[in-house]
Short mmCIF file of C-alpha atoms and ligand atoms in Angstrom, two decimals:
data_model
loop_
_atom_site.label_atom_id
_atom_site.label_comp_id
_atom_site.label_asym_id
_atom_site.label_seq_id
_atom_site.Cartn_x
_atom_site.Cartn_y
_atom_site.Cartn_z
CA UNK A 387 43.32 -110.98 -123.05
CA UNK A 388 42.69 -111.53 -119.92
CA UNK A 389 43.67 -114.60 -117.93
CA UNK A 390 42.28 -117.45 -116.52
CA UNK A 391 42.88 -117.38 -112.47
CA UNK A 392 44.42 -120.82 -112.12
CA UNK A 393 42.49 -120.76 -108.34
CA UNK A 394 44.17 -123.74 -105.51
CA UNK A 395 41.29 -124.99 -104.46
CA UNK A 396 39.69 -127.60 -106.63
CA UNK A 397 42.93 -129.39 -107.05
CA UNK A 398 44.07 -128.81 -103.30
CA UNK A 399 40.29 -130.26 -102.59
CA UNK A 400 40.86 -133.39 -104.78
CA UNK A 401 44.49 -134.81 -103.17
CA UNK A 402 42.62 -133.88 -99.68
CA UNK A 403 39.50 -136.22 -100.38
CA UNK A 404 42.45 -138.54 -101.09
CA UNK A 405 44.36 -138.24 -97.92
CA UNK A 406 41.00 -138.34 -95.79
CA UNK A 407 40.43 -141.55 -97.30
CA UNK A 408 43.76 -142.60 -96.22
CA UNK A 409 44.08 -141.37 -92.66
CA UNK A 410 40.70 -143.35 -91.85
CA UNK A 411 42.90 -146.43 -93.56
CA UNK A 412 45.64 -145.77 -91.54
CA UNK A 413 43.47 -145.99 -88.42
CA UNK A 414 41.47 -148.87 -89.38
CA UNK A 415 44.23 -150.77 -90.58
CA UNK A 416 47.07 -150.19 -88.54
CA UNK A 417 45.96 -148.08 -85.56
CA UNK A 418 47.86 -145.30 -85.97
CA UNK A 419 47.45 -141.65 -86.45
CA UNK A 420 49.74 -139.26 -89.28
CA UNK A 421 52.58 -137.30 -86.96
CA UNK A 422 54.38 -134.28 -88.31
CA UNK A 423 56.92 -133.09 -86.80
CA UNK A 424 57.76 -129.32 -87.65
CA UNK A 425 61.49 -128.01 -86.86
CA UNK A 426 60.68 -123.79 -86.95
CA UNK A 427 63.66 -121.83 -86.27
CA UNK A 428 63.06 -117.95 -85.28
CA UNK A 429 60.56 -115.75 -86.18
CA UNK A 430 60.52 -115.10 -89.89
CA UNK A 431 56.75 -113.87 -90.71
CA UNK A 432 55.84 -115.53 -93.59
CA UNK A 433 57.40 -119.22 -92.21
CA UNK A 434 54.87 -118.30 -89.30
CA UNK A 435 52.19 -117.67 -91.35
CA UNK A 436 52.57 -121.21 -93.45
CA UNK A 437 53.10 -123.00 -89.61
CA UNK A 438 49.91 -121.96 -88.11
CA UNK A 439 47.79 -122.80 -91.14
CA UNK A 440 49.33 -125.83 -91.73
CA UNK A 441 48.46 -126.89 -87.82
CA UNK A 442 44.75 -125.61 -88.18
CA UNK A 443 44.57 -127.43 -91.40
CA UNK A 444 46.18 -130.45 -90.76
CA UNK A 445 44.41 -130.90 -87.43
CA UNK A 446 40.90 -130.55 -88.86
CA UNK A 447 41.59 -134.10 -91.38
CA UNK A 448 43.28 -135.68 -88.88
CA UNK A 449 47.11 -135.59 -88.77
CA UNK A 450 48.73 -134.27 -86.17
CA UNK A 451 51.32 -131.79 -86.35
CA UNK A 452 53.95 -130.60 -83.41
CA UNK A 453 56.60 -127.63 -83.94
CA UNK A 454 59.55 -127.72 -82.76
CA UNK A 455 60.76 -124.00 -82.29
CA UNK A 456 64.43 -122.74 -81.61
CA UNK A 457 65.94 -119.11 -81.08
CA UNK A 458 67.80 -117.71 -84.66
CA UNK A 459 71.07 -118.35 -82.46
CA UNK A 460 70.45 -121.90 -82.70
CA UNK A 461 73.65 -124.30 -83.81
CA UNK A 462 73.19 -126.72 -86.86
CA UNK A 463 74.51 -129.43 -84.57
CA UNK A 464 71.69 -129.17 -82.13
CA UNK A 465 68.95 -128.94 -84.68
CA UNK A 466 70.87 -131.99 -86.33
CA UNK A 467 70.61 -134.18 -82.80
CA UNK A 468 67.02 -133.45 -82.42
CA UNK A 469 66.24 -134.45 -86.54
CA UNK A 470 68.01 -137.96 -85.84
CA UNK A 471 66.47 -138.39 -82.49
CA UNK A 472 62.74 -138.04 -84.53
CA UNK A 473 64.45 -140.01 -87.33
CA UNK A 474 64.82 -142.76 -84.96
CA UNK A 475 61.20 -142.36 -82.81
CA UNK A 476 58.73 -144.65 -84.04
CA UNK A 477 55.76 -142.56 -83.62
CA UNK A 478 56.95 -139.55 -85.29
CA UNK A 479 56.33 -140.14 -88.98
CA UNK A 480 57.40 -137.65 -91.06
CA UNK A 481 59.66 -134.68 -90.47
CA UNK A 482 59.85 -131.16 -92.10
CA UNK A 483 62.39 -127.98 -91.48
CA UNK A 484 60.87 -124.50 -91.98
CA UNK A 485 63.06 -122.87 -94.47
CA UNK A 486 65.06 -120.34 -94.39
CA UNK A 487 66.89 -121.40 -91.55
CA UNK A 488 69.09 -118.05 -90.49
CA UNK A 489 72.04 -117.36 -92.02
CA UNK A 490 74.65 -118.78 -90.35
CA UNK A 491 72.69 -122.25 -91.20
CA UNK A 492 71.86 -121.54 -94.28
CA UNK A 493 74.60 -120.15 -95.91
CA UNK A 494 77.19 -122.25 -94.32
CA UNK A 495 80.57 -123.23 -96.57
CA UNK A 496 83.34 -125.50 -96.02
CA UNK A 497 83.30 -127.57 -92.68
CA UNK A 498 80.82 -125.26 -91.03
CA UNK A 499 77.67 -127.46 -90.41
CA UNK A 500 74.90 -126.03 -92.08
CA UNK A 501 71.26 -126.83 -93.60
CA UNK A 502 72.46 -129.88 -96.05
CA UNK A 503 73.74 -131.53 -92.80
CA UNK A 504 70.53 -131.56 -91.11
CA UNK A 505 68.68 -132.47 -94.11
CA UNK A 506 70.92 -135.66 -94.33
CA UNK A 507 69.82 -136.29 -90.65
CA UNK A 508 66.17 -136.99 -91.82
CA UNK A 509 65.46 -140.65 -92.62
CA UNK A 510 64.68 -141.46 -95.82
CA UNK A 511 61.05 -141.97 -95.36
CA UNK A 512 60.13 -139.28 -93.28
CA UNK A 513 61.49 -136.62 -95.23
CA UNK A 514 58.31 -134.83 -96.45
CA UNK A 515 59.57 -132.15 -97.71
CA UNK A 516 62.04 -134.33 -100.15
CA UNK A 517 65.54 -132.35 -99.21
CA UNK A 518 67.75 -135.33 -97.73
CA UNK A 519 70.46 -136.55 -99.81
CA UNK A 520 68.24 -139.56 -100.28
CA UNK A 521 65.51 -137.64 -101.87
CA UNK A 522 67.47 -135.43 -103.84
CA UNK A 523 69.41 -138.10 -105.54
CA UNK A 524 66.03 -139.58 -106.72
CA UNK A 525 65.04 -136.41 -108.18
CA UNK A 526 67.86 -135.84 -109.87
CA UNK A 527 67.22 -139.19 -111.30
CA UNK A 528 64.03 -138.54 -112.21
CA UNK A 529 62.51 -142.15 -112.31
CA UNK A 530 58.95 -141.05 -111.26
CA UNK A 531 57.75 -144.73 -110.83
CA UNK A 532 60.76 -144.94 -107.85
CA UNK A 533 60.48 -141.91 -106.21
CA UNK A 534 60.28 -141.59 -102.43
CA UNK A 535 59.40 -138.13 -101.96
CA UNK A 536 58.91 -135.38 -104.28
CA UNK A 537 58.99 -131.68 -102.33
CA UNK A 538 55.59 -130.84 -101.38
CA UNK A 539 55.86 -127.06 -103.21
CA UNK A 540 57.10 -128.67 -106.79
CA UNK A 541 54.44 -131.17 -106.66
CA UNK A 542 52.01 -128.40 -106.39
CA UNK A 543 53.06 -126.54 -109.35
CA UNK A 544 53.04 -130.25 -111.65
CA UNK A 545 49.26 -130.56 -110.60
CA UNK A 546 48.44 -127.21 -110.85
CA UNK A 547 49.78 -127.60 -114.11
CA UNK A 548 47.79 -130.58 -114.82
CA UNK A 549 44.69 -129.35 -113.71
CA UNK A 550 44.59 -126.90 -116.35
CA UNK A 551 45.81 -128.71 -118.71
CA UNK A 552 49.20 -126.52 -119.25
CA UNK A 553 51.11 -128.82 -121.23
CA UNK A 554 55.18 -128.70 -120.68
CA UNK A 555 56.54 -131.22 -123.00
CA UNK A 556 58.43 -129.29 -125.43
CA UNK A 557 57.81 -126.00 -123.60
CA UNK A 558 60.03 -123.08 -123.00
CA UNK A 559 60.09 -122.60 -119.41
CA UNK A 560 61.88 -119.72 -117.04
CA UNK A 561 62.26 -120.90 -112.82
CA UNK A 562 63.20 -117.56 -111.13
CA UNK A 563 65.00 -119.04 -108.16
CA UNK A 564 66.79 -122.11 -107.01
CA UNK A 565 66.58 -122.84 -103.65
CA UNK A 566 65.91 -126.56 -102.26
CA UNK A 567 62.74 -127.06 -101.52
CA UNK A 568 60.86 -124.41 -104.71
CA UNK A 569 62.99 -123.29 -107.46
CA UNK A 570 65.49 -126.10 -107.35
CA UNK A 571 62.90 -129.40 -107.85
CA UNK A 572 60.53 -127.33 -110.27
CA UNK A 573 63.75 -126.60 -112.63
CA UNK A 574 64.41 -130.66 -112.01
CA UNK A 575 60.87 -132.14 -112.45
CA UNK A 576 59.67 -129.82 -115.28
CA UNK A 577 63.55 -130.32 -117.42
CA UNK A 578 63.99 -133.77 -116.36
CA UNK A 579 61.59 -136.44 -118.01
CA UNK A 580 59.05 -135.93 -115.49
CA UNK A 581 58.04 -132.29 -117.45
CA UNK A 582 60.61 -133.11 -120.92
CA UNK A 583 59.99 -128.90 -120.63
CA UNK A 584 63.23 -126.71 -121.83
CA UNK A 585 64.01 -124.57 -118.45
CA UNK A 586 66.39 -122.00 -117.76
CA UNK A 587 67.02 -121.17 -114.39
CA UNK A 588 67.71 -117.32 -113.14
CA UNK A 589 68.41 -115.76 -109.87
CA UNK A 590 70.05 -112.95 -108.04
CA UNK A 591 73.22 -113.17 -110.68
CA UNK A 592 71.33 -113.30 -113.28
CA UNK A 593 71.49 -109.85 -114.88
CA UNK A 594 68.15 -108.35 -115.79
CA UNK A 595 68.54 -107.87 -119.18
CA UNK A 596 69.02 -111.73 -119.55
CA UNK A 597 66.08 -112.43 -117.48
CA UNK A 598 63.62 -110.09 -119.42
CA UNK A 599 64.92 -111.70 -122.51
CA UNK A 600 64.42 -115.42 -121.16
CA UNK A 601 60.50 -114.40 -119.70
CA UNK A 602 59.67 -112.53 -122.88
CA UNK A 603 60.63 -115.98 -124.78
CA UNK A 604 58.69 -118.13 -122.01
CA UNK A 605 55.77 -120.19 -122.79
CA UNK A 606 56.01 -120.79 -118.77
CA UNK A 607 57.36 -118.55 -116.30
CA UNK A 608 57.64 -119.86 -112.45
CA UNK A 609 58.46 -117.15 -109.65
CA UNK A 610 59.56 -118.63 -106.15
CA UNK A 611 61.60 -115.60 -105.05
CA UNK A 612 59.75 -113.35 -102.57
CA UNK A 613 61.11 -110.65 -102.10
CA UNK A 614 60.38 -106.65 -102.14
CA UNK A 615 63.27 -106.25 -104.84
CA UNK A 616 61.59 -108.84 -107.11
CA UNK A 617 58.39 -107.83 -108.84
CA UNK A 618 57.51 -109.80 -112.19
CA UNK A 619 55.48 -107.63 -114.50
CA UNK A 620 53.50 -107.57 -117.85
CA UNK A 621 56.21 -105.83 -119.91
CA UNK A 622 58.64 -108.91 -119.97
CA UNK A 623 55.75 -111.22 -120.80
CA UNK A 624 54.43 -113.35 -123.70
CA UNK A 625 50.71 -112.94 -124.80
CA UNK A 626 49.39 -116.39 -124.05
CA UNK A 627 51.83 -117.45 -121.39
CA UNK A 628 51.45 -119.25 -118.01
CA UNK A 629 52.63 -117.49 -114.92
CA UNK A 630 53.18 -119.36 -111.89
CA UNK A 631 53.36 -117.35 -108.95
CA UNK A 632 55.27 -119.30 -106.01
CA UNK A 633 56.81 -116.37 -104.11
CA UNK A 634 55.28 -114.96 -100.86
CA UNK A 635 56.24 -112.76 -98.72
CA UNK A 636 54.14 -110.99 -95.84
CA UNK A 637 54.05 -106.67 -96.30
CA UNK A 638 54.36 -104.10 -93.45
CA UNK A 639 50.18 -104.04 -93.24
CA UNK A 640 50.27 -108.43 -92.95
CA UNK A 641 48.83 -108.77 -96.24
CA UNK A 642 50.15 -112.15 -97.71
CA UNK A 643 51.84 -111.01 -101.15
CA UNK A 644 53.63 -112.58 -104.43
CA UNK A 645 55.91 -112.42 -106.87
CA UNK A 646 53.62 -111.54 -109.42
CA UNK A 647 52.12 -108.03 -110.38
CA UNK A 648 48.32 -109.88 -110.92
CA UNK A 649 46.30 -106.80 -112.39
CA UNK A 650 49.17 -106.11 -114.78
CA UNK A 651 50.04 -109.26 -115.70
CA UNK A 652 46.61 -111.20 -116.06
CA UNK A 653 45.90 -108.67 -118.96
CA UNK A 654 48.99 -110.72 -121.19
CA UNK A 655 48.72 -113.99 -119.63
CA UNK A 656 46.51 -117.15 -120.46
CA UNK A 657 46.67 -118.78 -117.20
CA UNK A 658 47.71 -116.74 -113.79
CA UNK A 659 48.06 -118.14 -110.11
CA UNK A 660 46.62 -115.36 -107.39
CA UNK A 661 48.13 -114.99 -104.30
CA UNK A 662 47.02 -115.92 -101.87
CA UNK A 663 44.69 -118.85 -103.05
CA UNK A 664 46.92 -119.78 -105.82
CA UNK A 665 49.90 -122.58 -105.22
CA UNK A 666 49.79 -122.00 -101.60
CA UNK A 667 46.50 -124.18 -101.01
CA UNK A 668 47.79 -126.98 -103.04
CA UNK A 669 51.36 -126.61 -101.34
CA UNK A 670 49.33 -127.95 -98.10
CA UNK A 671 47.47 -130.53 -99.69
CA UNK A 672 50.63 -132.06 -101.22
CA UNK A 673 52.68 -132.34 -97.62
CA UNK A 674 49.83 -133.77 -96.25
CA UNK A 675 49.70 -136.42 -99.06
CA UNK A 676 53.60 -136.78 -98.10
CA UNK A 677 53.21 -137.08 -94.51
CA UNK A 678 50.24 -139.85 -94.89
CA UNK A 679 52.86 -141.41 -97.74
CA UNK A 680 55.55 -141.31 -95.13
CA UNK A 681 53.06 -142.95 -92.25
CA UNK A 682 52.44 -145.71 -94.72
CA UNK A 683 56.69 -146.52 -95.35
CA UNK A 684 56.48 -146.35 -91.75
CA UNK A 685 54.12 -149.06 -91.04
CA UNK A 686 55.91 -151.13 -93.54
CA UNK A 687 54.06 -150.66 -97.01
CA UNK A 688 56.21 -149.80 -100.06
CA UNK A 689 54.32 -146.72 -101.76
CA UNK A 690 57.35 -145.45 -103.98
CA UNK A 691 56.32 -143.75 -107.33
CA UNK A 692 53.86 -140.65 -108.01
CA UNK A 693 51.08 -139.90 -109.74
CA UNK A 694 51.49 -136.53 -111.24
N1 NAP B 2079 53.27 -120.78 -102.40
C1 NAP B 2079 53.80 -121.80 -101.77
O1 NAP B 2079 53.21 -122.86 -101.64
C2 NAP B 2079 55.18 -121.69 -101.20
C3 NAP B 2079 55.85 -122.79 -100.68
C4 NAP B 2079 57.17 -122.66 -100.24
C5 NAP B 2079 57.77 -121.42 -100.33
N2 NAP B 2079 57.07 -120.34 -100.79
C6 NAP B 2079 57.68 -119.03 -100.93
O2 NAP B 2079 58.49 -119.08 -102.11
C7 NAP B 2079 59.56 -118.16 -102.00
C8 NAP B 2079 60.84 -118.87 -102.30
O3 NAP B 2079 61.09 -119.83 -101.28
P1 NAP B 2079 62.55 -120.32 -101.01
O4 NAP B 2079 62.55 -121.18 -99.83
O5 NAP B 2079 63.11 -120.87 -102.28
O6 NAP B 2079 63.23 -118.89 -100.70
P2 NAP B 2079 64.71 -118.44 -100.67
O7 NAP B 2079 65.51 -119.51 -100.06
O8 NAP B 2079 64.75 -117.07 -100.09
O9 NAP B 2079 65.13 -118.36 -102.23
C9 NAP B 2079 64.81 -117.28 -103.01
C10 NAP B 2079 65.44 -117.44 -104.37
O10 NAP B 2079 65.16 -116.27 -105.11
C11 NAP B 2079 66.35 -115.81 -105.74
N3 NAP B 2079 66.30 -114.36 -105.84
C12 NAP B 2079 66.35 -113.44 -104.84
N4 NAP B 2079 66.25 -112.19 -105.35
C13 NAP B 2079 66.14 -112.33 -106.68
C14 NAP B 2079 66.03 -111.41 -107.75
N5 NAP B 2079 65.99 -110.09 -107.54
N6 NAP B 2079 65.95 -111.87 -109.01
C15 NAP B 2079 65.98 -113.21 -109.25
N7 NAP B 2079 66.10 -114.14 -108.28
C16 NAP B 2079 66.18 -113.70 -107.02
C17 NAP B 2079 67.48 -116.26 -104.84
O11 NAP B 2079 68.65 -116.32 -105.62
P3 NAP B 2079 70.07 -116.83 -105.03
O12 NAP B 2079 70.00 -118.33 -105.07
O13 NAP B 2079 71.07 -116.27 -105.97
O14 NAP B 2079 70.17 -116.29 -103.64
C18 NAP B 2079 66.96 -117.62 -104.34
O15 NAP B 2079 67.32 -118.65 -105.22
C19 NAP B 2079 59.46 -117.59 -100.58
O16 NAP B 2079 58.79 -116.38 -100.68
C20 NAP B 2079 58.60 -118.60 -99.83
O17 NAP B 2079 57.87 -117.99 -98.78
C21 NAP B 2079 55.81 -120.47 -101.25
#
């Protein structure tokens, strides 16, 4: 067997013809141009990588994007000031935190203020990147007609998925990792009644042996870990299966890399995501359809609900 690449592109193309369409309706209509704001703190290489393509990209249809940058050092409580000051400014319109933030931010327990408490600082209908307690709620909900925001990378993977034609319902389905803004809305939109998929959920507790076991069952297996010590191969595969690829991380020679061992694994899979030009393309196409969502709540149209 070998597998079909499941390539970004066409589906990234067809939510950007959308959004062009509506950034010339927001301008004709209401005057006004899509504003991201971008909170980036230190220098982690891969975050970098995402930044400057998503400025390059964004720029060339039309919405304007503006980081933000702070040194590692930075407190959650001055991150958290400048997020409500752009919650309250009128002419920012949607708002979006490069993750991971370092350590001490993300990781924080008890009263320390960490990443939840800056999330909660993003208004409701500028959070993009669907991590406020707002938007979180509403996914855990799961009522895709009311939804505000649905994270950009999750909605990627559902229309990736649709494109083609991967059916969940019924599925067995592994998420390796469950962090806020990848593994932890994939595990909720695919096992909640947006996907009615079975999903287990594994990460750096689970114990090998109980991963390999859960993949080799998997009609669907979704990677969003990136990291050196993580390498998903062929021998803890299916014949036949789907293998999402989320996970990126940038090697010592700059070359963008995933989760997924491709040239062992597309030789057992059905489907395959590359990387780069898998999820990653469609990842960018989906926050811009978010931040031209959130300019239209801002002007004062209700848009709740998603198309998946
Ligand atoms: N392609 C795209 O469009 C796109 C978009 C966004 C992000 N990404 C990439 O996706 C990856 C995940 O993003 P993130 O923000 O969720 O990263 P993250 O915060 O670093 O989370 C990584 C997750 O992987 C788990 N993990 C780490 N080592 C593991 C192992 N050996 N076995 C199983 N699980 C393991 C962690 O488990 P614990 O929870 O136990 O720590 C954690 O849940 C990153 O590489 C990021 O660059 C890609």
């Amino acid at each position: 067997m070998t597998a079909t690449p499941m390539i970004g592109k066409p589906v990234a193309d067809a939510i950007v013809a959308k959004v062009v369409a509506d950034v010339a309706y927001l301008k004709e209509t209401y005057d006004v141009v899509p504003q991201l704001r971008v909170i980036q703190v230190g220098t982690d290489a891969s975050s970098e990588v995402y930044l400057q393509n998503k400025i390059k990209s964004f720029s060339k249809i039309g919405i304007q994007v503006r980081p933000h940058t702070f040194e590692s050092s930075v407190s959650a409580a001055e991150i958290e000031d400048l997020v409500s000051a752009l919650s309250e400014d009128r002419s920012v319109h949607g708002i979006m935190i490069g993750l991971p933030l370092p350590a001490h931010i993300e990781n924080a327990t008890g009263a320390a203020r960490g990443k939840f408490d800056i999330f909660d600082r993003i208004h409701q209908f500028k959070d993009v990147d669907g991590v406020s307690r707002h938007s979180t709620a509403e996914l855990y909900r799961g009522q895709l007609e009311r939804l505000t925001f649905l994270p950009s990378t999750a909605l990627a993977v559902s229309r990736m998925l649709k494109f083609y034609g991967v059916e969940t319902t019924g599925k067995r389905v592994v998420v390796v990792g469950r962090n806020d803004i990848t593994g932890k809305p994939i595990h909720h939109m695919l096992g909640g009644r947006m996907g009615n998929a079975t999903v287990s959920w594994c990460h750096r507790f689970t114990p090998k042996e109980t991963h390999d076991d859960l993949t080799r069952a998997a009609d669907i297996v979704i990677t969003c870990v990136g990291s050196a010590r993580y390498q998903l191969k062929a021998d803890v595969l299916r014949s036949g299966s789907t293998v999402i690829d989320v996970g990126t991380r940038v090697d010592k020679n700059g070359n963008l890399i995933g989760d997924v061992h491709f040239d062992d694994v597309k030789h057992v899979a059905a489907f395959l995501t590359p990387v780069p030009r898998g999820v990653g393309p469609v990842t960018v196409a989906c926050l811009m359809e978010n931040v031209v969502r959130a300019t239209r709540f801002c002007v004062g149209e209700d848009v709740r609900g998603y198309q998946l």
